[in-house]
């Protein structure tokens, strides 16, 4: 059945940025004089903690030191945003085809992220020529009062904004932690794991894929 809306759930469902994110964390740590180095295995382990600020705070507690997690995360975000704008990005396999077909068929598109507006702006700037934010009928962002995933609030907000029920939408998420949010909201989910989440247990997902295809959505 063709859904009335496809809800992309995070930056990672559109573009592969996980290693750029990790590099930005490590650069921010160096700037602050911390001897932390998140190798790929460490970073994968930290991804179970929701949100970058939460990961920094959790790691600080494990390390037995106090840090200003909010300020450190803000610096990491600035470094990440600069890096992706300078390097540019490309959509993940099949994303452009799905978005184009959805628009042709009148299927609504949502971007249900709880990251910062700065990150969202940087992503669309880096994707200039490949993706216009006007393609989306709903875009969320981090703000006071909107709890981060795995809370399902952002999905409930998207359904209200698009005037749809949960059964009329399908979500795309890239990690097991994020998968919970749409599921709690009663929305079917296709798992589209990224480079550092390919071994996640995507329990309850409609499908787990390496490439998005219009046929997955009945388009």
CSV table of C-alpha atoms in Angstrom, one decimal:
chain,number,residue,atom,x,y,z
A,1,UNK,CA,0.0,0.0,0.0
A,2,UNK,CA,1.3,3.4,-0.9
A,3,UNK,CA,1.6,5.6,2.2
A,4,UNK,CA,0.3,9.2,2.3
A,5,UNK,CA,3.6,10.3,3.8
A,6,UNK,CA,7.2,9.2,4.0
A,7,UNK,CA,8.9,10.5,7.1
A,8,UNK,CA,12.7,10.6,7.0
A,9,UNK,CA,13.8,10.3,10.6
A,10,UNK,CA,17.3,11.8,10.8
A,11,UNK,CA,20.2,13.3,8.9
A,12,UNK,CA,21.6,9.9,8.5
A,13,UNK,CA,18.7,8.7,6.4
A,14,UNK,CA,19.5,11.3,3.8
A,15,UNK,CA,23.3,11.5,3.9
A,16,UNK,CA,26.1,9.5,5.4
A,17,UNK,CA,27.8,11.7,7.9
A,18,UNK,CA,28.7,9.3,10.7
A,19,UNK,CA,32.5,9.5,10.2
A,20,UNK,CA,32.4,13.2,9.8
A,21,UNK,CA,30.5,13.4,13.0
A,22,UNK,CA,33.1,11.3,14.8
A,23,UNK,CA,35.9,13.5,13.4
A,24,UNK,CA,34.1,16.6,14.6
A,25,UNK,CA,33.8,15.2,18.1
A,26,UNK,CA,37.5,14.3,18.2
A,27,UNK,CA,38.5,17.7,17.0
A,28,UNK,CA,36.3,19.4,19.6
A,29,UNK,CA,37.9,17.2,22.3
A,30,UNK,CA,41.4,18.3,21.2
A,31,UNK,CA,40.5,21.9,21.3
A,32,UNK,CA,39.3,21.6,24.8
A,33,UNK,CA,42.5,19.8,25.9
A,34,UNK,CA,40.8,16.5,26.5
A,35,UNK,CA,42.7,13.3,25.8
A,36,UNK,CA,39.6,11.5,24.5
A,37,UNK,CA,39.8,9.8,21.2
A,38,UNK,CA,36.7,8.1,19.9
A,39,UNK,CA,37.8,5.4,17.5
A,40,UNK,CA,35.1,3.8,15.4
A,41,UNK,CA,34.4,1.0,17.9
A,42,UNK,CA,34.0,3.5,20.7
A,43,UNK,CA,31.8,5.8,18.6
A,44,UNK,CA,29.6,2.9,17.6
A,45,UNK,CA,29.2,2.0,21.3
A,46,UNK,CA,28.3,5.7,22.2
A,47,UNK,CA,25.6,5.8,19.5
A,48,UNK,CA,23.3,3.9,21.9
A,49,UNK,CA,23.1,7.1,23.9
A,50,UNK,CA,20.6,9.5,22.3
A,51,UNK,CA,22.0,12.9,21.1
A,52,UNK,CA,25.5,14.2,20.8
A,53,UNK,CA,25.3,16.2,24.1
A,54,UNK,CA,24.1,13.0,25.9
A,55,UNK,CA,27.0,11.0,24.5
A,56,UNK,CA,29.5,13.6,25.7
A,57,UNK,CA,27.9,13.7,29.1
A,58,UNK,CA,27.8,9.9,29.4
A,59,UNK,CA,31.4,9.5,28.3
A,60,UNK,CA,32.5,12.2,30.9
A,61,UNK,CA,30.7,10.3,33.6
A,62,UNK,CA,32.4,7.1,32.5
A,63,UNK,CA,35.7,8.9,32.6
A,64,UNK,CA,35.1,10.4,36.0
A,65,UNK,CA,35.5,14.0,35.0
A,66,UNK,CA,33.3,17.1,34.7
A,67,UNK,CA,32.8,18.8,31.3
A,68,UNK,CA,30.5,21.5,29.9
A,69,UNK,CA,28.7,19.0,27.7
A,70,UNK,CA,26.5,21.7,26.1
A,71,UNK,CA,29.4,23.9,25.2
A,72,UNK,CA,31.5,21.0,23.9
A,73,UNK,CA,28.6,19.8,21.8
A,74,UNK,CA,28.0,23.2,20.4
A,75,UNK,CA,31.6,23.4,19.3
A,76,UNK,CA,31.4,19.9,17.8
A,77,UNK,CA,28.3,21.0,15.9
A,78,UNK,CA,30.1,24.1,14.5
A,79,UNK,CA,33.1,22.0,13.4
A,80,UNK,CA,30.8,19.5,11.7
A,81,UNK,CA,28.7,22.1,10.0
A,82,UNK,CA,31.8,23.8,8.6
A,83,UNK,CA,33.2,20.5,7.4
A,84,UNK,CA,30.2,19.4,5.5
A,85,UNK,CA,29.7,22.8,3.8
A,86,UNK,CA,33.3,22.8,2.7
A,87,UNK,CA,33.3,19.3,1.5
A,88,UNK,CA,29.8,19.0,0.2
A,89,UNK,CA,27.6,15.9,0.5
A,90,UNK,CA,25.7,13.5,-1.6
A,91,UNK,CA,22.4,11.8,-1.0
A,92,UNK,CA,22.5,8.2,0.1
A,93,UNK,CA,21.7,5.5,-2.5
A,94,UNK,CA,18.1,5.7,-3.7
A,95,UNK,CA,17.0,8.7,-1.7
A,96,UNK,CA,16.7,11.0,-4.6
A,97,UNK,CA,14.6,8.5,-6.6
A,98,UNK,CA,12.2,8.0,-3.6
A,99,UNK,CA,11.8,11.7,-3.0
A,100,UNK,CA,11.3,12.4,-6.7
A,101,UNK,CA,8.7,9.6,-7.1
A,102,UNK,CA,6.9,10.6,-3.9
A,103,UNK,CA,6.6,14.2,-5.1
A,104,UNK,CA,5.3,13.0,-8.5
A,105,UNK,CA,2.7,10.8,-6.8
A,106,UNK,CA,1.6,13.5,-4.3
A,107,UNK,CA,3.0,11.6,-1.3
A,108,UNK,CA,3.9,14.0,1.5
A,109,UNK,CA,7.5,14.1,2.8
A,110,UNK,CA,8.6,14.8,6.3
A,111,UNK,CA,12.0,15.3,7.9
A,112,UNK,CA,11.5,14.2,11.5
A,113,UNK,CA,14.9,15.2,13.1
A,114,UNK,CA,15.6,16.5,16.5
A,115,UNK,CA,19.0,18.0,15.6
A,116,UNK,CA,19.7,21.7,15.6
A,117,UNK,CA,18.6,24.2,13.0
A,118,UNK,CA,22.3,24.9,12.3
A,119,UNK,CA,22.8,21.3,11.4
A,120,UNK,CA,19.8,21.2,9.2
A,121,UNK,CA,20.8,24.4,7.4
A,122,UNK,CA,24.3,23.0,6.9
A,123,UNK,CA,22.9,19.8,5.4
A,124,UNK,CA,20.7,21.6,2.9
A,125,UNK,CA,23.6,23.9,2.0
A,126,UNK,CA,25.9,21.0,1.4
A,127,UNK,CA,23.3,19.3,-0.7
A,128,UNK,CA,22.6,22.3,-2.8
A,129,UNK,CA,21.7,21.1,-6.3
A,130,UNK,CA,20.7,17.6,-5.0
A,131,UNK,CA,18.0,18.4,-2.5
A,132,UNK,CA,15.8,21.4,-1.8
A,133,UNK,CA,14.2,21.8,1.6
A,134,UNK,CA,11.1,22.9,-0.2
A,135,UNK,CA,10.6,19.2,-1.1
A,136,UNK,CA,9.5,18.6,2.5
A,137,UNK,CA,6.1,19.3,3.8
A,138,UNK,CA,7.3,19.0,7.4
A,139,UNK,CA,10.7,19.7,8.9
A,140,UNK,CA,11.3,19.6,12.6
A,141,UNK,CA,14.3,20.8,14.7
A,142,UNK,CA,15.6,20.7,18.2
A,143,UNK,CA,13.9,23.2,20.5
A,144,UNK,CA,12.8,23.5,24.1
A,145,UNK,CA,9.8,21.3,24.8
A,146,UNK,CA,10.6,18.8,22.1
A,147,UNK,CA,12.3,15.7,23.7
A,148,UNK,CA,14.9,14.0,21.6
A,149,UNK,CA,14.5,10.5,20.3
A,150,UNK,CA,13.9,7.8,21.3
A,151,UNK,CA,10.9,9.8,22.5
A,152,UNK,CA,8.1,9.7,19.8
A,153,UNK,CA,7.0,13.3,20.2
A,154,UNK,CA,8.5,14.5,16.9
A,155,UNK,CA,6.5,11.8,15.0
A,156,UNK,CA,3.3,12.8,16.7
A,157,UNK,CA,4.0,16.4,15.8
A,158,UNK,CA,4.6,15.4,12.2
A,159,UNK,CA,1.3,13.4,12.0
A,160,UNK,CA,-0.6,16.4,13.4
A,161,UNK,CA,1.1,18.8,11.0
A,162,UNK,CA,0.4,16.6,8.0
A,163,UNK,CA,-3.2,15.7,9.2
A,164,UNK,CA,-2.5,12.0,9.0
A,165,UNK,CA,-3.0,9.0,11.2
A,166,UNK,CA,0.0,6.7,12.0
A,167,UNK,CA,-1.2,4.0,9.6
A,168,UNK,CA,-1.1,6.4,6.7
A,169,UNK,CA,2.7,7.1,7.1
A,170,UNK,CA,5.9,5.1,6.9
A,171,UNK,CA,9.2,6.2,8.5
A,172,UNK,CA,12.8,5.7,7.6
A,173,UNK,CA,15.4,5.5,10.4
A,174,UNK,CA,19.1,4.7,10.4
A,175,UNK,CA,19.7,3.3,13.9
A,176,UNK,CA,18.1,0.9,16.4
A,177,UNK,CA,17.8,3.7,18.9
A,178,UNK,CA,16.0,6.0,16.5
A,179,UNK,CA,13.8,3.1,15.3
A,180,UNK,CA,11.9,3.2,18.6
A,181,UNK,CA,10.4,6.6,18.1
A,182,UNK,CA,8.2,6.0,15.1
A,183,UNK,CA,7.3,2.5,16.4
A,184,UNK,CA,6.0,3.9,19.7
A,185,UNK,CA,3.9,6.4,17.6
A,186,UNK,CA,2.4,3.4,15.7
A,187,UNK,CA,4.2,4.1,12.4
A,188,UNK,CA,5.8,1.4,10.3
A,189,UNK,CA,9.5,1.8,9.8
A,190,UNK,CA,12.0,0.8,7.1
A,191,UNK,CA,15.5,0.6,8.6
A,192,UNK,CA,18.2,2.2,6.4
A,193,UNK,CA,21.4,1.7,8.5
A,194,UNK,CA,24.4,3.8,8.0
A,195,UNK,CA,28.1,3.0,8.2
A,196,UNK,CA,28.3,2.8,11.9
A,197,UNK,CA,24.9,1.2,12.6
A,198,UNK,CA,24.9,-1.7,10.2
A,199,UNK,CA,25.1,-4.2,13.0
A,200,UNK,CA,22.2,-2.7,15.0
A,201,UNK,CA,19.3,-5.0,15.8
A,202,UNK,CA,16.4,-3.4,13.9
A,203,UNK,CA,13.6,-5.3,15.7
A,204,UNK,CA,10.2,-4.8,14.3
A,205,UNK,CA,11.3,-3.0,11.1
A,206,UNK,CA,9.3,-3.6,8.0
A,207,UNK,CA,12.6,-4.1,6.1
A,208,UNK,CA,16.3,-3.5,6.5
A,209,UNK,CA,17.9,-2.2,3.4
A,210,UNK,CA,21.2,-0.8,2.1
A,211,UNK,CA,19.5,1.2,-0.6
A,212,UNK,CA,16.1,2.9,-0.8
A,213,UNK,CA,13.9,2.1,-3.8
A,214,UNK,CA,10.5,3.5,-4.7
A,215,UNK,CA,9.0,0.0,-4.8
A,216,UNK,CA,9.6,-0.2,-1.0
A,217,UNK,CA,7.0,2.4,-0.6
A,218,UNK,CA,4.6,1.3,-3.3
A,219,UNK,CA,5.6,4.1,-5.6
